[in-house]
Structures are given as C-alpha cells and as structure tokens.
Short mmCIF file of C-alpha atoms in Angstrom, two decimals:
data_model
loop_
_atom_site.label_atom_id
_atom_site.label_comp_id
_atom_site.label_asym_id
_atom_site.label_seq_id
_atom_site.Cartn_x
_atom_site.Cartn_y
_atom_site.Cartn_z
CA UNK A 10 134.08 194.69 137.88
CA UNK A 11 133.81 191.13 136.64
CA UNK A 12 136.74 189.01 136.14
CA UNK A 13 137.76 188.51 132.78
CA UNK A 14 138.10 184.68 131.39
CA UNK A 15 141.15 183.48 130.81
CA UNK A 16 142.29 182.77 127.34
CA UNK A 17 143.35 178.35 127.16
CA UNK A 18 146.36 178.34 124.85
CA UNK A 19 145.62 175.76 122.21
CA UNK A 20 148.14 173.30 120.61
CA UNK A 21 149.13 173.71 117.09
CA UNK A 22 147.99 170.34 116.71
CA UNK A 23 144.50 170.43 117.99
CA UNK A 24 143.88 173.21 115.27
CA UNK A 25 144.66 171.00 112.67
CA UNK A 26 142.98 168.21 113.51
CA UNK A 27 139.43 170.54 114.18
CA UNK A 28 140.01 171.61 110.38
CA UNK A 29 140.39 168.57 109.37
CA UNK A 30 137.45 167.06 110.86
CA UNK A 31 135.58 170.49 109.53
CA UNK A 32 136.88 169.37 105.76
CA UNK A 33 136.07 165.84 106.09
CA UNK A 34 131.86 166.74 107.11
CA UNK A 35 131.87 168.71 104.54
CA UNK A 36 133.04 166.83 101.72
CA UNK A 37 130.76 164.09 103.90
CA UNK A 38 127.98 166.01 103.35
CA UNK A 39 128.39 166.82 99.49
CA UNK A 40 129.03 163.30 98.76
CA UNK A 41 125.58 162.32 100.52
CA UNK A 42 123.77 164.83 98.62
CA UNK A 43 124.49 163.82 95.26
CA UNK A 44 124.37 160.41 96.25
CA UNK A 45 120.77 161.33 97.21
CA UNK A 46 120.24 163.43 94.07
CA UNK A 47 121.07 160.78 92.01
CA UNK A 48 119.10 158.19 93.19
CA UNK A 49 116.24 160.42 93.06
CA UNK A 50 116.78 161.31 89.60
CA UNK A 51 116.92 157.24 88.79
CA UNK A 52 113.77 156.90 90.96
CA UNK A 53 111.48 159.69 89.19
CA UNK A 54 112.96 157.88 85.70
CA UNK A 55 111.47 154.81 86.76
CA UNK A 56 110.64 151.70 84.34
CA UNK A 57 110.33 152.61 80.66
CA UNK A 58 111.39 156.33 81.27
CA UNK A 59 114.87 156.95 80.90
CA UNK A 60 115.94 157.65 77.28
CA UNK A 61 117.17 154.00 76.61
CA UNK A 62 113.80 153.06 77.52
CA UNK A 63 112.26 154.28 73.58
CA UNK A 64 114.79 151.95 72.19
CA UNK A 65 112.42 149.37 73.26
CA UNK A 66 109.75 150.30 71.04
CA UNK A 67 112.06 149.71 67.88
CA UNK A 68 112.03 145.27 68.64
CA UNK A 69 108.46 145.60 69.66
CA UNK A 70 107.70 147.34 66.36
CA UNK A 71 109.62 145.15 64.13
CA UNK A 72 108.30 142.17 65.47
CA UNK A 73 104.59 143.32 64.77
CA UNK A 74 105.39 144.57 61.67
CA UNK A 75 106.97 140.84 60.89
CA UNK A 76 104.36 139.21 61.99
CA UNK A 77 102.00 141.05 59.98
CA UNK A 78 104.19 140.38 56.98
CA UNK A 79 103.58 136.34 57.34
CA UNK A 80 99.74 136.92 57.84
CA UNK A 81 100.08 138.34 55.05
CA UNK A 82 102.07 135.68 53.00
CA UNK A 83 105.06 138.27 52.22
CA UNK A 84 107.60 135.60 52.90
CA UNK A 85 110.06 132.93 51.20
CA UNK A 86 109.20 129.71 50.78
CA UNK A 87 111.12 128.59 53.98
CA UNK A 88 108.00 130.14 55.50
CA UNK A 89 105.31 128.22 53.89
CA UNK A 90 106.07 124.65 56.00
CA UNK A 91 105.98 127.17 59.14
CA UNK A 92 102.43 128.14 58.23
CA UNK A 93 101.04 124.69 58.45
CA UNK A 94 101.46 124.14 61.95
CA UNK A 95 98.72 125.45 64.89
CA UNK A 96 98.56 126.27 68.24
CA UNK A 97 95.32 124.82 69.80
CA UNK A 98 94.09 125.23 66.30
CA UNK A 99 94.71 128.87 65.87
CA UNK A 100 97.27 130.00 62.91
CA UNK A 101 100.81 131.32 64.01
CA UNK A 102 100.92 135.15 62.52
CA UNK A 103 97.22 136.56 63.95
CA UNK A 104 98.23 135.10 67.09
CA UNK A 105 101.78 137.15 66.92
CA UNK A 106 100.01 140.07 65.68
CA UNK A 107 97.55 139.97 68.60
CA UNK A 108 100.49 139.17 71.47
CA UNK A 109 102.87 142.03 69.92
CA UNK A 110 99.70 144.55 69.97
CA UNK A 111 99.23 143.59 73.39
CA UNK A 112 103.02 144.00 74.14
CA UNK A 113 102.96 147.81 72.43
CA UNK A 114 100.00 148.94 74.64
CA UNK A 115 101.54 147.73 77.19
CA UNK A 116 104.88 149.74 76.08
CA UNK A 117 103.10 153.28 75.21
CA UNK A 118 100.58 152.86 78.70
CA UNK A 119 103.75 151.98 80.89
CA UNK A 120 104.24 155.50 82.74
CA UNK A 121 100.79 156.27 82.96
CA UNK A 122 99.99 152.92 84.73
CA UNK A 123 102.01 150.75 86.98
CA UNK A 124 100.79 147.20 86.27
CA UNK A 125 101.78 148.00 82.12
CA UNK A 126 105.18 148.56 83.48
CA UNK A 127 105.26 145.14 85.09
CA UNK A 128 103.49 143.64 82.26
CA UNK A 129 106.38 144.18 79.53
CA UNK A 130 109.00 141.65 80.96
CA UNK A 131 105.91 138.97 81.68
CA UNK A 132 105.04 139.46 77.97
CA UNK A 133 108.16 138.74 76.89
CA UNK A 134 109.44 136.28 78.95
CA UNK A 135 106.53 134.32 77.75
CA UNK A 136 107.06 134.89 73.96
CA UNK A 137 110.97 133.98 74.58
CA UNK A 138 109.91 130.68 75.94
CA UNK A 139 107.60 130.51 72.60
CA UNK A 140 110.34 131.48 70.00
CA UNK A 141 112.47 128.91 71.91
CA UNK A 142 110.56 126.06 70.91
CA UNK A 143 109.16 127.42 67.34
CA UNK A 144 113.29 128.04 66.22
CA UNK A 145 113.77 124.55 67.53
CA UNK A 146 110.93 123.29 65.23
CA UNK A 147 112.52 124.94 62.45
CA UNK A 148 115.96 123.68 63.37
CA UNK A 149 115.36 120.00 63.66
CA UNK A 150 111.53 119.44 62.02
CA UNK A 151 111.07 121.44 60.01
CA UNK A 152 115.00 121.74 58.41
CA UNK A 153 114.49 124.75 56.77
CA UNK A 154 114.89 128.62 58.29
CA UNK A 155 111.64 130.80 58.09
CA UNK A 156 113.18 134.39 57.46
CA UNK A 157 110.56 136.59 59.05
CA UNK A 158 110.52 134.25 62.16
CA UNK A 159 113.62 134.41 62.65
CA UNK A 160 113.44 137.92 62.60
CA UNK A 161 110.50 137.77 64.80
CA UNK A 162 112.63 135.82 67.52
CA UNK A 163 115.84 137.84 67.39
CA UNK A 164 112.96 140.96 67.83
CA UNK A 165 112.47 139.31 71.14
CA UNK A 166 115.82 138.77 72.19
CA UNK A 167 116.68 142.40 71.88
CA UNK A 168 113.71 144.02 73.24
CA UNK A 169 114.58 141.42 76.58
CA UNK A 170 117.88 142.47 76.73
CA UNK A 171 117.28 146.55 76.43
CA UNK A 172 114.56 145.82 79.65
CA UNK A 173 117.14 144.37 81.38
CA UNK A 174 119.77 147.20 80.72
CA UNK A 175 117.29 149.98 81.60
CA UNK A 176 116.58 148.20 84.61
CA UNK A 177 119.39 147.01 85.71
CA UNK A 178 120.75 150.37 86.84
CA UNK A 179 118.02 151.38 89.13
CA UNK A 180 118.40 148.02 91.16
CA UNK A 181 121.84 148.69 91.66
CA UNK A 182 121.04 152.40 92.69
CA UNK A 183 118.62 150.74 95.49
CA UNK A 184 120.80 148.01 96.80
CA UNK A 185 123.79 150.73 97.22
CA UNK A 186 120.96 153.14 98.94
CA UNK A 187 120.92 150.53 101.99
CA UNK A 188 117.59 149.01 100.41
CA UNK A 189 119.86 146.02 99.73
CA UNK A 190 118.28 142.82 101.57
CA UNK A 191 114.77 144.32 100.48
CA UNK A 192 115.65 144.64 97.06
CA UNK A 193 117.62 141.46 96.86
CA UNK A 194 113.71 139.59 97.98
CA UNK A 195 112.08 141.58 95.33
CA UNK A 196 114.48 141.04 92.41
CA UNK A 197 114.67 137.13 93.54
CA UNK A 198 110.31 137.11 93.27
CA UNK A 199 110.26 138.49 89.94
CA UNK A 200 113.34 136.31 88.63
CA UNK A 201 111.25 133.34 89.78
CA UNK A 202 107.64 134.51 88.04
CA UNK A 203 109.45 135.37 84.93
CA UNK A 204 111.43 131.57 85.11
CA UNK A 205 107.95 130.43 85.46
CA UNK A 206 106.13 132.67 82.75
CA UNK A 207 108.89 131.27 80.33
CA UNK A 208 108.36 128.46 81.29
CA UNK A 209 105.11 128.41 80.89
CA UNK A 210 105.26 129.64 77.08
CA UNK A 211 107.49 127.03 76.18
CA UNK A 212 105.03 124.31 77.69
CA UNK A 213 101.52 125.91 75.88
CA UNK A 214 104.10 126.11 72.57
CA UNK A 215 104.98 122.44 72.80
CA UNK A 216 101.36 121.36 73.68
CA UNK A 217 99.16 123.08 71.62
CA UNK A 218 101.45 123.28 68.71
CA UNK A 219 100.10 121.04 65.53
CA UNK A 220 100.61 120.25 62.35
CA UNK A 221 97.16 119.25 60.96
CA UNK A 222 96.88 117.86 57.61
CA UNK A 223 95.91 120.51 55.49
CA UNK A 224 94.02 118.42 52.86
CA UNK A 225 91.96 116.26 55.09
CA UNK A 226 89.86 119.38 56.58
CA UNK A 227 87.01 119.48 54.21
CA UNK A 228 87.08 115.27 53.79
CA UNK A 229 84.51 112.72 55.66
CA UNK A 230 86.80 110.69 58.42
CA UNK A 231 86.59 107.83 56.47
CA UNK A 232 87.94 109.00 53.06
CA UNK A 233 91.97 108.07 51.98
CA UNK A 234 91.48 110.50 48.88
CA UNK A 235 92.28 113.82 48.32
CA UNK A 236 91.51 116.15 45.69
CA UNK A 237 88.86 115.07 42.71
CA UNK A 238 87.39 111.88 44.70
CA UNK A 239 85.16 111.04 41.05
CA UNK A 240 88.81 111.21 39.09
CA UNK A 241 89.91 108.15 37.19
CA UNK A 242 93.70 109.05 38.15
CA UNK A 243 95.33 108.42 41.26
CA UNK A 244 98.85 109.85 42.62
CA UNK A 245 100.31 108.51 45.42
CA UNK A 246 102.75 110.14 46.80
CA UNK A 247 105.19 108.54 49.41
CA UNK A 248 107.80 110.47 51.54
CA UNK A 249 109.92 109.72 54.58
CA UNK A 250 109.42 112.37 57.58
CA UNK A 251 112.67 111.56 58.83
CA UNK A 252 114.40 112.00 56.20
CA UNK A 253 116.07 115.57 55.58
CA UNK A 254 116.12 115.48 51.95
CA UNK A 255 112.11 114.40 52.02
CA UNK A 256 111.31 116.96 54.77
CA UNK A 257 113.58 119.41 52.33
CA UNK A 258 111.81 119.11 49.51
CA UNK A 259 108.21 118.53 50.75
CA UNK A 260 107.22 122.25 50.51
CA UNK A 261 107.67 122.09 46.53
CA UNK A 262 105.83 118.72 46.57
CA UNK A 263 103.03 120.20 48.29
CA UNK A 264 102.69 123.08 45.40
CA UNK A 265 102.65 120.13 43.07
CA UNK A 266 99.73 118.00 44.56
CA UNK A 267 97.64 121.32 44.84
CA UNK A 268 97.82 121.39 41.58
CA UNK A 269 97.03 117.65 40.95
CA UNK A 270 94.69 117.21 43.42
CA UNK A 271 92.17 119.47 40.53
CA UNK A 272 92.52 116.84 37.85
CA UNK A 273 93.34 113.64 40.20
CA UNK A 274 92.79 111.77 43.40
#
C-alpha cells in the first residue's frame, strides 16, 4: 500500500489573500472586456455613422438650400451689393450651389466609401476659410449684412463643429486603447492639411474675388458713358468709396441709374 500525502495546514491568511487575487482577475477581466466591447462598437460606427452623425446633413442642407435662394434673387437688398462681386469671374451663389452639392455627395457616399469620409472636413475647412473672408467683406466693404450669407456661413460653422463632436470621441477611444503615440501622428497630419486647406480657401477668396463694374461689360474700352451713349442728357454721379454713408446708400443709387441709364448717358 502506497503512502498517503500529507495534508499542509494552510494559514488563514494565505486563503484570503488567494480569494482576493481570484476577485481582483476577475473583475480584471470584465473591465477589459467591455473596454474592448466598447471600442469596437465606436470602431464599427466609424466617421459619419453614429446617430449624431445625420445631424450633419441638416447645415449641409440649409446651406444649399440658401445658396440656391440668392441664385435665385430671393433675398433683401443687403444682398444685392454681395452679388456684384466675382471669384475669377464666376458669380457667388452657382459656385455655392455647386461646392454644397459636392459637400452632400460627399455626406450621403461617406460609409460606402472611405475617401468621402475624409473628404467632408477638407470641404469644409476650405469653405470656412471662404466665409471668413466674404463676412469680412461684408463687415468692413461692403457695410451692410447679406441675410442668406450669413446664414450660409453660420451653416458652415455648425456642420464643422458637429464633425468635430462625432469625431472627437473615437480619437479618444484610440489613444486610451494604447494606440496613443500613433494616433497622436495621425490627428497632428490631418490638423495640419486642414490648417492648410483653410488656408488655402481664404487665399483663392481674397485673390480671385472682384468687384467688376457692372455697366462697363457690354461698352468699347474707350467709352466714359453708360447707358443711352446718343442721349442729349448726362448724369454724373459722384460717390466716395470710403465713405460709409456713400457705400450705405450706393445699392439704392444703383436702382436709380438703371433706370436713367434708358433715357440718359
């Protein structure tokens, strides 16, 4: 017959201390997997798919629908001194009907393909640095408020900020996953290229932006005259630029020498 082994007495202490260190995996190991389940759940969202994300669509849809409205002349007369100006010869609204198309296909395509996803903040960090300089035109040029471009611009703002919120979240989720030197490269690249982008659409606003004279278009280079060249009358009419009340005022005057331009010179 074999021997039989001989029971160790064990402390009362060493008992506690094995069920404590049995607790503490445990509750270890449940904290790990949610912490995995949730980051999983913010990683299958991804860009543009978490329920803030259709918020998004309400800026980008008010700004086209604005910017349709001004094509369309719908506007007060604040508006009609922001309709003379030009960029590279181009008028304002089919240009901002044309970018915020762009920016909704962009918007509806981004879960179906990855580069529309990384196209929304480009877009808009580009028309940010546009409405920058066009509210600053209005501000100090212009010195009167366009309604419906101001709506256009605070349309911007908003749809920036809800990008940034949806985003925001999933970065953080990353950097606490241990992805946090990584993720701190990648979030410095694209805080650079969208610096740059708006950036950039301030600097094509400010250089291609023109007032041309809207009466000398159809006139040789060498005429002074507007209107009825073979008229015996002649209005002159003589206006400071830098002069608020004169810069004020000139929209009205404008509707006035449309009219006399049919009778006079």
């Amino acid at each position: 017959m074999g021997r039989k082994a001989r029971r160790v007495p064990r402390s009362r202490e060493w008992c506690y201390e094995v069920v404590s260190d049995i607790i503490e995996r445990n509750v270890r190991s449940e904290e790990e997997v949610e912490e995995g389940i949730g980051m999983e759940t913010t990683a299958s969202a991804g860009p543009g798919k978490s329920p803030r994300g259709y918020w998004i669509a309400v800026p980008f849809a008010a700004a086209w629908i604005l910017s349709v409205m001004s094509w369309l002349g719908i506007c007060s007369d604040g508006c009609e001194e922001t309709h003379l100006y030009r960029i590279f010869g181009f008028p304002l609204s089919p240009l901002g009907v044309g970018y915020f198309t762009m920016c909704g296909l962009a918007f509806l395509t981004r879960n179906r393909f990855r580069f529309s996803g990384f196209l929304i903040p480009v877009l808009l960090s580009g028309a940010l640095g546009s409405e920058f300089v066009l509210v600053w035109i209005q501000k100090y040029v212009i010195g009167r408020w366009c309604p419906l471009c101001v709506g256009i611009g605070l349309s911007v703002v908003t749809a920036c900020v809800l990008i940034a919120l949806e985003r925001l979240p999933g970065v953080a989720a990353r950097i606490r996953g241990g992805e946090r030197n990584l993720e701190m490269k990648r979030l410095a690249g694209k805080t650079v290229l969208i610096l740059i982008v708006f950036l950039a659409g301030m600097g094509i606003t400010v250089v291609g932006l023109k007032k041309p004279d809207a009466f000398a278009a159809a006139l040789p280079v060498t005429s002074l005259a507007f209107g009825d060249t073979e008229s015996s009358s002649e209005v002159y009419i003589v206006t400071d630029w830098f002069c608020p009340a004169c810069r004020a005022a000139e929209p009205e005057m404008l509707k006035g020498a449309r009219k006399a331009m049919l009778q006079a010179k």
